[in-house]
PDB file of C-alpha atoms in Angstrom:
ATOM      1  CA  UNK A  28     -22.693   6.002  -7.828  1.00  0.00           C
ATOM      2  CA  UNK A  29     -19.648   8.221  -7.483  1.00  0.00           C
ATOM      3  CA  UNK A  30     -16.263   6.819  -8.556  1.00  0.00           C
ATOM      4  CA  UNK A  31     -17.703   3.683 -10.176  1.00  0.00           C
ATOM      5  CA  UNK A  32     -14.463   2.635 -11.900  1.00  0.00           C
ATOM      6  CA  UNK A  33     -12.493   3.107  -8.672  1.00  0.00           C
ATOM      7  CA  UNK A  34     -15.035   1.035  -6.723  1.00  0.00           C
ATOM      8  CA  UNK A  35     -14.600  -1.855  -9.143  1.00  0.00           C
ATOM      9  CA  UNK A  36     -10.817  -1.622  -8.885  1.00  0.00           C
ATOM     10  CA  UNK A  37     -10.940  -1.739  -5.089  1.00  0.00           C
ATOM     11  CA  UNK A  38     -13.129  -4.852  -5.165  1.00  0.00           C
ATOM     12  CA  UNK A  39     -10.789  -6.521  -7.673  1.00  0.00           C
ATOM     13  CA  UNK A  40      -7.560  -5.708  -5.854  1.00  0.00           C
ATOM     14  CA  UNK A  41      -8.987  -6.674  -2.471  1.00  0.00           C
ATOM     15  CA  UNK A  42      -9.611 -10.139  -3.858  1.00  0.00           C
ATOM     16  CA  UNK A  43      -6.175 -10.175  -5.487  1.00  0.00           C
ATOM     17  CA  UNK A  44      -4.582  -9.567  -2.073  1.00  0.00           C
ATOM     18  CA  UNK A  45      -6.247 -12.723  -0.771  1.00  0.00           C
ATOM     19  CA  UNK A  46      -5.557 -14.776  -3.905  1.00  0.00           C
ATOM     20  CA  UNK A  47      -1.869 -13.840  -3.759  1.00  0.00           C
ATOM     21  CA  UNK A  48      -1.677 -14.844  -0.091  1.00  0.00           C
ATOM     22  CA  UNK A  49      -0.909 -11.282   0.983  1.00  0.00           C
ATOM     23  CA  UNK A  50      -3.757 -11.058   3.487  1.00  0.00           C
ATOM     24  CA  UNK A  51      -6.799 -12.966   4.749  1.00  0.00           C
ATOM     25  CA  UNK A  52     -10.493 -12.266   5.237  1.00  0.00           C
ATOM     26  CA  UNK A  53     -10.885  -8.669   6.381  1.00  0.00           C
ATOM     27  CA  UNK A  54      -7.183  -8.118   7.134  1.00  0.00           C
ATOM     28  CA  UNK A  55      -6.385  -4.821   5.506  1.00  0.00           C
ATOM     29  CA  UNK A  56      -7.927  -2.004   3.487  1.00  0.00           C
ATOM     30  CA  UNK A  57      -7.534  -0.207   0.167  1.00  0.00           C
ATOM     31  CA  UNK A  58      -8.346   3.223  -1.187  1.00  0.00           C
ATOM     32  CA  UNK A  59      -8.078   5.431  -4.274  1.00  0.00           C
ATOM     33  CA  UNK A  60      -7.975   9.229  -4.382  1.00  0.00           C
ATOM     34  CA  UNK A  61      -9.703  11.282  -7.074  1.00  0.00           C
ATOM     35  CA  UNK A  62      -7.373  14.226  -6.657  1.00  0.00           C
ATOM     36  CA  UNK A  63      -9.412  16.434  -8.999  1.00  0.00           C
ATOM     37  CA  UNK A  64     -12.560  16.148  -6.861  1.00  0.00           C
ATOM     38  CA  UNK A  65     -10.797  15.666  -3.529  1.00  0.00           C
ATOM     39  CA  UNK A  66     -12.700  12.457  -2.811  1.00  0.00           C
ATOM     40  CA  UNK A  67     -11.502   9.040  -1.686  1.00  0.00           C
ATOM     41  CA  UNK A  68     -13.033   5.625  -2.375  1.00  0.00           C
ATOM     42  CA  UNK A  69     -12.278   3.355   0.598  1.00  0.00           C
ATOM     43  CA  UNK A  70     -13.100  -0.252   1.437  1.00  0.00           C
ATOM     44  CA  UNK A  71     -15.632  -0.767   4.268  1.00  0.00           C
ATOM     45  CA  UNK A  72     -14.950  -2.097   7.746  1.00  0.00           C
ATOM     46  CA  UNK A  73     -15.494  -5.724   8.678  1.00  0.00           C
ATOM     47  CA  UNK A  74     -16.526  -7.205   5.323  1.00  0.00           C
ATOM     48  CA  UNK A  75     -14.583 -10.109   3.815  1.00  0.00           C
ATOM     49  CA  UNK A  76     -12.762  -9.098   0.631  1.00  0.00           C
ATOM     50  CA  UNK A  77     -14.598 -11.805  -1.292  1.00  0.00           C
ATOM     51  CA  UNK A  78     -17.939 -10.379  -0.119  1.00  0.00           C
ATOM     52  CA  UNK A  79     -17.334  -6.678  -0.843  1.00  0.00           C
ATOM     53  CA  UNK A  80     -19.379  -5.281  -3.735  1.00  0.00           C
ATOM     54  CA  UNK A  81     -18.887  -1.927  -5.509  1.00  0.00           C
ATOM     55  CA  UNK A  82     -21.864  -0.423  -3.679  1.00  0.00           C
ATOM     56  CA  UNK A  83     -20.221  -1.285  -0.327  1.00  0.00           C
ATOM     57  CA  UNK A  84     -17.313   1.066  -1.021  1.00  0.00           C
ATOM     58  CA  UNK A  85     -17.468   4.293   0.997  1.00  0.00           C
ATOM     59  CA  UNK A  86     -16.690   7.713  -0.506  1.00  0.00           C
ATOM     60  CA  UNK A  87     -15.033  10.255   1.811  1.00  0.00           C
ATOM     61  CA  UNK A  88     -13.728  13.765   1.400  1.00  0.00           C
ATOM     62  CA  UNK A  89     -10.198  14.562   2.572  1.00  0.00           C
ATOM     63  CA  UNK A  90     -11.449  15.687   5.988  1.00  0.00           C
ATOM     64  CA  UNK A  91     -12.931  12.223   6.617  1.00  0.00           C
ATOM     65  CA  UNK A  92     -16.592  13.137   6.073  1.00  0.00           C
ATOM     66  CA  UNK A  93     -18.660  10.426   4.384  1.00  0.00           C
ATOM     67  CA  UNK A  94     -19.905  11.772   1.057  1.00  0.00           C
ATOM     68  CA  UNK A  95     -21.611   8.607  -0.174  1.00  0.00           C
ATOM     69  CA  UNK A  96     -22.142   5.099   1.189  1.00  0.00           C
ATOM     70  CA  UNK A  97     -24.173   3.169   3.735  1.00  0.00           C
ATOM     71  CA  UNK A  98     -21.297   1.105   5.148  1.00  0.00           C
ATOM     72  CA  UNK A  99     -18.868   2.036   7.903  1.00  0.00           C
ATOM     73  CA  UNK A 100     -15.519   3.020   6.371  1.00  0.00           C
ATOM     74  CA  UNK A 101     -12.392   1.105   7.338  1.00  0.00           C
ATOM     75  CA  UNK A 102     -11.166   1.993  10.818  1.00  0.00           C
ATOM     76  CA  UNK A 103      -7.822   2.911   9.219  1.00  0.00           C
ATOM     77  CA  UNK A 104      -9.388   5.717   7.134  1.00  0.00           C
ATOM     78  CA  UNK A 105      -7.191   8.391   8.697  1.00  0.00           C
ATOM     79  CA  UNK A 106      -3.997   6.550   7.733  1.00  0.00           C
ATOM     80  CA  UNK A 107      -5.140   6.666   4.092  1.00  0.00           C
ATOM     81  CA  UNK A 108      -6.274  10.298   4.137  1.00  0.00           C
ATOM     82  CA  UNK A 109      -3.079  11.541   5.790  1.00  0.00           C
ATOM     83  CA  UNK A 110      -1.068   9.945   2.976  1.00  0.00           C
ATOM     84  CA  UNK A 111      -3.151  11.799   0.400  1.00  0.00           C
ATOM     85  CA  UNK A 112      -2.969  15.107   2.211  1.00  0.00           C
ATOM     86  CA  UNK A 113       0.797  14.964   2.671  1.00  0.00           C
ATOM     87  CA  UNK A 114       1.969  13.145  -0.470  1.00  0.00           C
ATOM     88  CA  UNK A 115       1.331  14.390  -4.007  1.00  0.00           C
ATOM     89  CA  UNK A 116       2.998  11.254  -5.391  1.00  0.00           C
ATOM     90  CA  UNK A 117       0.386   8.928  -3.839  1.00  0.00           C
ATOM     91  CA  UNK A 118      -3.133   8.438  -5.238  1.00  0.00           C
ATOM     92  CA  UNK A 119      -3.715   4.852  -4.089  1.00  0.00           C
ATOM     93  CA  UNK A 120      -3.003   3.163  -0.749  1.00  0.00           C
ATOM     94  CA  UNK A 121      -3.034  -0.476   0.345  1.00  0.00           C
ATOM     95  CA  UNK A 122      -2.708  -1.779   3.893  1.00  0.00           C
ATOM     96  CA  UNK A 123      -2.307  -5.537   4.312  1.00  0.00           C
ATOM     97  CA  UNK A 124      -1.420  -8.160   6.898  1.00  0.00           C
ATOM     98  CA  UNK A 125       1.333  -9.910   4.943  1.00  0.00           C
ATOM     99  CA  UNK A 126       3.202 -12.754   6.642  1.00  0.00           C
ATOM    100  CA  UNK A 127       6.901 -11.881   6.486  1.00  0.00           C
ATOM    101  CA  UNK A 128       6.685  -8.105   6.721  1.00  0.00           C
ATOM    102  CA  UNK A 129       4.468  -8.642   9.762  1.00  0.00           C
ATOM    103  CA  UNK A 130       7.156 -10.906  11.253  1.00  0.00           C
ATOM    104  CA  UNK A 131       9.509  -7.919  10.960  1.00  0.00           C
ATOM    105  CA  UNK A 132       6.750  -5.705  12.382  1.00  0.00           C
ATOM    106  CA  UNK A 133       6.536  -7.900  15.474  1.00  0.00           C
ATOM    107  CA  UNK A 134      10.294  -7.531  15.963  1.00  0.00           C
ATOM    108  CA  UNK A 135      10.125  -3.765  15.319  1.00  0.00           C
ATOM    109  CA  UNK A 136      12.786  -4.238  12.613  1.00  0.00           C
ATOM    110  CA  UNK A 137      13.161  -2.219   9.449  1.00  0.00           C
ATOM    111  CA  UNK A 138      13.713  -4.052   6.165  1.00  0.00           C
ATOM    112  CA  UNK A 139      17.262  -3.246   4.966  1.00  0.00           C
ATOM    113  CA  UNK A 140      18.647  -3.370   1.421  1.00  0.00           C
ATOM    114  CA  UNK A 141      19.255  -7.103   1.157  1.00  0.00           C
ATOM    115  CA  UNK A 142      17.717  -7.387  -2.338  1.00  0.00           C
ATOM    116  CA  UNK A 143      17.636  -4.755  -5.062  1.00  0.00           C
ATOM    117  CA  UNK A 144      13.845  -5.117  -5.561  1.00  0.00           C
ATOM    118  CA  UNK A 145      13.312  -3.211  -2.334  1.00  0.00           C
ATOM    119  CA  UNK A 146      13.992  -0.158  -4.501  1.00  0.00           C
ATOM    120  CA  UNK A 147      10.310  -0.126  -5.535  1.00  0.00           C
ATOM    121  CA  UNK A 148       9.673   1.223  -2.020  1.00  0.00           C
ATOM    122  CA  UNK A 149      12.924   2.978  -1.171  1.00  0.00           C
ATOM    123  CA  UNK A 150      16.475   2.218  -0.006  1.00  0.00           C
ATOM    124  CA  UNK A 151      14.952   0.570   3.088  1.00  0.00           C
ATOM    125  CA  UNK A 152      11.482   0.126   4.556  1.00  0.00           C
ATOM    126  CA  UNK A 153      11.285   1.609   8.026  1.00  0.00           C
ATOM    127  CA  UNK A 154       9.197   0.280  10.912  1.00  0.00           C
ATOM    128  CA  UNK A 155       6.852   2.880  12.381  1.00  0.00           C
ATOM    129  CA  UNK A 156       6.467   3.245  16.128  1.00  0.00           C
ATOM    130  CA  UNK A 157       3.616   1.193  17.540  1.00  0.00           C
ATOM    131  CA  UNK A 158       0.152   2.674  17.997  1.00  0.00           C
ATOM    132  CA  UNK A 159      -3.298   1.129  18.368  1.00  0.00           C
ATOM    133  CA  UNK A 160      -5.017   0.356  15.072  1.00  0.00           C
ATOM    134  CA  UNK A 161      -7.516   2.892  13.785  1.00  0.00           C
ATOM    135  CA  UNK A 162      -6.038   5.787  15.761  1.00  0.00           C
ATOM    136  CA  UNK A 163      -4.747   9.224  14.787  1.00  0.00           C
ATOM    137  CA  UNK A 164      -1.438   8.285  16.425  1.00  0.00           C
ATOM    138  CA  UNK A 165      -1.006   5.308  14.081  1.00  0.00           C
ATOM    139  CA  UNK A 166      -1.690   7.497  11.039  1.00  0.00           C
ATOM    140  CA  UNK A 167       0.903  10.045  12.180  1.00  0.00           C
ATOM    141  CA  UNK A 168       3.506   7.385  13.019  1.00  0.00           C
ATOM    142  CA  UNK A 169       3.009   5.688   9.657  1.00  0.00           C
ATOM    143  CA  UNK A 170       3.331   8.936   7.693  1.00  0.00           C
ATOM    144  CA  UNK A 171       6.493   9.889   9.570  1.00  0.00           C
ATOM    145  CA  UNK A 172       8.222   6.552   8.959  1.00  0.00           C
ATOM    146  CA  UNK A 173       7.092   6.480   5.323  1.00  0.00           C
ATOM    147  CA  UNK A 174       8.680   9.843   4.485  1.00  0.00           C
ATOM    148  CA  UNK A 175      10.838   9.438   1.379  1.00  0.00           C
ATOM    149  CA  UNK A 176       9.504   5.905   0.896  1.00  0.00           C
ATOM    150  CA  UNK A 177       6.556   4.184  -0.794  1.00  0.00           C
ATOM    151  CA  UNK A 178       5.988   1.687   2.033  1.00  0.00           C
ATOM    152  CA  UNK A 179       6.193   1.383   5.791  1.00  0.00           C
ATOM    153  CA  UNK A 180       6.081  -1.525   8.223  1.00  0.00           C
ATOM    154  CA  UNK A 181       3.530  -0.983  11.004  1.00  0.00           C
ATOM    155  CA  UNK A 182       4.825  -2.283  14.334  1.00  0.00           C
ATOM    156  CA  UNK A 183       2.979  -5.407  15.542  1.00  0.00           C
ATOM    157  CA  UNK A 184       0.494  -4.952  12.717  1.00  0.00           C
ATOM    158  CA  UNK A 185       1.346  -5.207   9.007  1.00  0.00           C
ATOM    159  CA  UNK A 186       2.375  -3.091   6.033  1.00  0.00           C
ATOM    160  CA  UNK A 187       1.205   0.059   4.250  1.00  0.00           C
ATOM    161  CA  UNK A 188       2.127   1.047   0.693  1.00  0.00           C
ATOM    162  CA  UNK A 189       1.195   3.915  -1.600  1.00  0.00           C
ATOM    163  CA  UNK A 190       1.639   4.765  -5.289  1.00  0.00           C
ATOM    164  CA  UNK A 191      -0.005   6.673  -8.143  1.00  0.00           C
ATOM    165  CA  UNK A 192      -2.437   3.796  -8.740  1.00  0.00           C
ATOM    166  CA  UNK A 193      -3.535   0.478  -7.240  1.00  0.00           C
ATOM    167  CA  UNK A 194      -1.497  -1.539  -9.734  1.00  0.00           C
ATOM    168  CA  UNK A 195       1.751  -0.058  -8.441  1.00  0.00           C
ATOM    169  CA  UNK A 196       0.678  -0.019  -4.782  1.00  0.00           C
ATOM    170  CA  UNK A 197      -0.092  -3.731  -5.121  1.00  0.00           C
ATOM    171  CA  UNK A 198       3.278  -4.320  -6.798  1.00  0.00           C
ATOM    172  CA  UNK A 199       5.044  -2.595  -3.903  1.00  0.00           C
ATOM    173  CA  UNK A 200       3.223  -4.786  -1.377  1.00  0.00           C
ATOM    174  CA  UNK A 201       4.218  -7.900  -3.344  1.00  0.00           C
ATOM    175  CA  UNK A 202       7.880  -6.938  -3.718  1.00  0.00           C
ATOM    176  CA  UNK A 203       8.333  -5.782  -0.123  1.00  0.00           C
ATOM    177  CA  UNK A 204       6.790  -9.037   1.081  1.00  0.00           C
ATOM    178  CA  UNK A 205       9.148 -10.989  -1.203  1.00  0.00           C
ATOM    179  CA  UNK A 206      12.155  -9.052   0.124  1.00  0.00           C
ATOM    180  CA  UNK A 207      10.919  -9.538   3.695  1.00  0.00           C
ATOM    181  CA  UNK A 208      10.683 -13.299   3.195  1.00  0.00           C
ATOM    182  CA  UNK A 209      14.224 -13.423   1.792  1.00  0.00           C
ATOM    183  CA  UNK A 210      15.532 -11.336   4.686  1.00  0.00           C
ATOM    184  CA  UNK A 211      13.814 -13.429   7.372  1.00  0.00           C
ATOM    185  CA  UNK A 212      15.060 -16.688   5.840  1.00  0.00           C
ATOM    186  CA  UNK A 213      18.589 -15.343   5.313  1.00  0.00           C
ATOM    187  CA  UNK A 214      18.703 -14.172   8.956  1.00  0.00           C
ATOM    188  CA  UNK A 215      17.818 -17.696  10.059  1.00  0.00           C
ATOM    189  CA  UNK A 216      21.132 -19.053   8.727  1.00  0.00           C
ATOM    190  CA  UNK A 217      23.462 -16.067   8.860  1.00  0.00           C
ATOM    191  CA  UNK A 218      23.933 -12.330   8.489  1.00  0.00           C
ATOM    192  CA  UNK A 219      22.693 -11.040   5.122  1.00  0.00           C
ATOM    193  CA  UNK A 220      25.128  -8.877   3.157  1.00  0.00           C
ATOM    194  CA  UNK A 221      23.520  -5.466   2.582  1.00  0.00           C
ATOM    195  CA  UNK A 222      23.697  -3.496  -0.644  1.00  0.00           C
ATOM    196  CA  UNK A 223      25.598  -0.228  -0.296  1.00  0.00           C
ATOM    197  CA  UNK A 224      23.996   3.209  -0.162  1.00  0.00           C
ATOM    198  CA  UNK A 225      25.679   3.996  -3.491  1.00  0.00           C
ATOM    199  CA  UNK A 226      24.173   0.899  -5.105  1.00  0.00           C
ATOM    200  CA  UNK A 227      20.701   1.741  -3.808  1.00  0.00           C
ATOM    201  CA  UNK A 228      21.002   5.254  -5.265  1.00  0.00           C
ATOM    202  CA  UNK A 229      21.797   3.590  -8.595  1.00  0.00           C
ATOM    203  CA  UNK A 230      18.736   1.356  -8.172  1.00  0.00           C
ATOM    204  CA  UNK A 231      16.555   4.387  -7.402  1.00  0.00           C
ATOM    205  CA  UNK A 232      17.497   5.865 -10.777  1.00  0.00           C
ATOM    206  CA  UNK A 233      16.888   2.599 -12.616  1.00  0.00           C
ATOM    207  CA  UNK A 234      13.532   2.088 -10.893  1.00  0.00           C
ATOM    208  CA  UNK A 235      12.166   5.415 -12.087  1.00  0.00           C
ATOM    209  CA  UNK A 236      11.166   3.439 -15.164  1.00  0.00           C
ATOM    210  CA  UNK A 237      11.856  -0.242 -14.417  1.00  0.00           C
ATOM    211  CA  UNK A 238       9.969  -0.290 -11.142  1.00  0.00           C
ATOM    212  CA  UNK A 239       6.829   1.400 -12.481  1.00  0.00           C
ATOM    213  CA  UNK A 240       4.080  -0.819 -13.846  1.00  0.00           C
ATOM    214  CA  UNK A 241       1.421   0.173 -16.367  1.00  0.00           C
ATOM    215  CA  UNK A 242      -1.832  -1.616 -17.042  1.00  0.00           C
ATOM    216  CA  UNK A 243      -2.622  -2.531 -20.640  1.00  0.00           C
ATOM    217  CA  UNK A 244      -5.626  -0.180 -20.487  1.00  0.00           C
ATOM    218  CA  UNK A 245      -3.511   2.744 -19.279  1.00  0.00           C
ATOM    219  CA  UNK A 246      -0.847   2.146 -21.944  1.00  0.00           C
ATOM    220  CA  UNK A 247      -3.567   2.134 -24.618  1.00  0.00           C
ATOM    221  CA  UNK A 248      -5.086   5.369 -23.298  1.00  0.00           C
ATOM    222  CA  UNK A 249      -1.686   7.109 -23.247  1.00  0.00           C
ATOM    223  CA  UNK A 250      -0.920   5.921 -26.790  1.00  0.00           C
ATOM    224  CA  UNK A 251      -4.242   7.315 -28.030  1.00  0.00           C
ATOM    225  CA  UNK A 252      -3.716  10.568 -26.134  1.00  0.00           C
TER     226      UNK A 252
END
């Protein structure tokens, strides 16, 4: 099979999304880009994350053509591929139906700088204009609102995040959901005090190292190299 390691990672992180309470059942999709070969490993449509096996993962090229796989690729495939075509800083994408960021999505609210950990994604997380799931319009809207950011809230839908690998894409999903929960709860009792633009610029500098996670395996490989 092509991209065997990436297939295993997608299976593992799909289950992690459910175990962490960041999505349920088939709610969401994940992908990894092999930038050298121009191919993307993407989770299939309509299969529970706990049921997906490595052989169920679909391999696409950057035009959306299926290169390998018997399953139907996620209906959101274009949202993933557009990120890879337009962003050199993104090689892994996760879309999930998290609770609190989806609450903001249903209000069409952006997530402002109420907690410094939002800096893993940007100074804010914008809410993209609504479009039907699985459409070209949704992919375009998401990419536009995610410009200069590592995450975007999808109106009436959920969240999308991208990074250089799944570990960091997952971390962004977790932190944005945490910040969304804090913001929603703070709004229920008052008006949250926002961090200044100057402070968020300071956080952006700090998070160039602090906000980036490395797996033990990757650290070992870099040490050897």
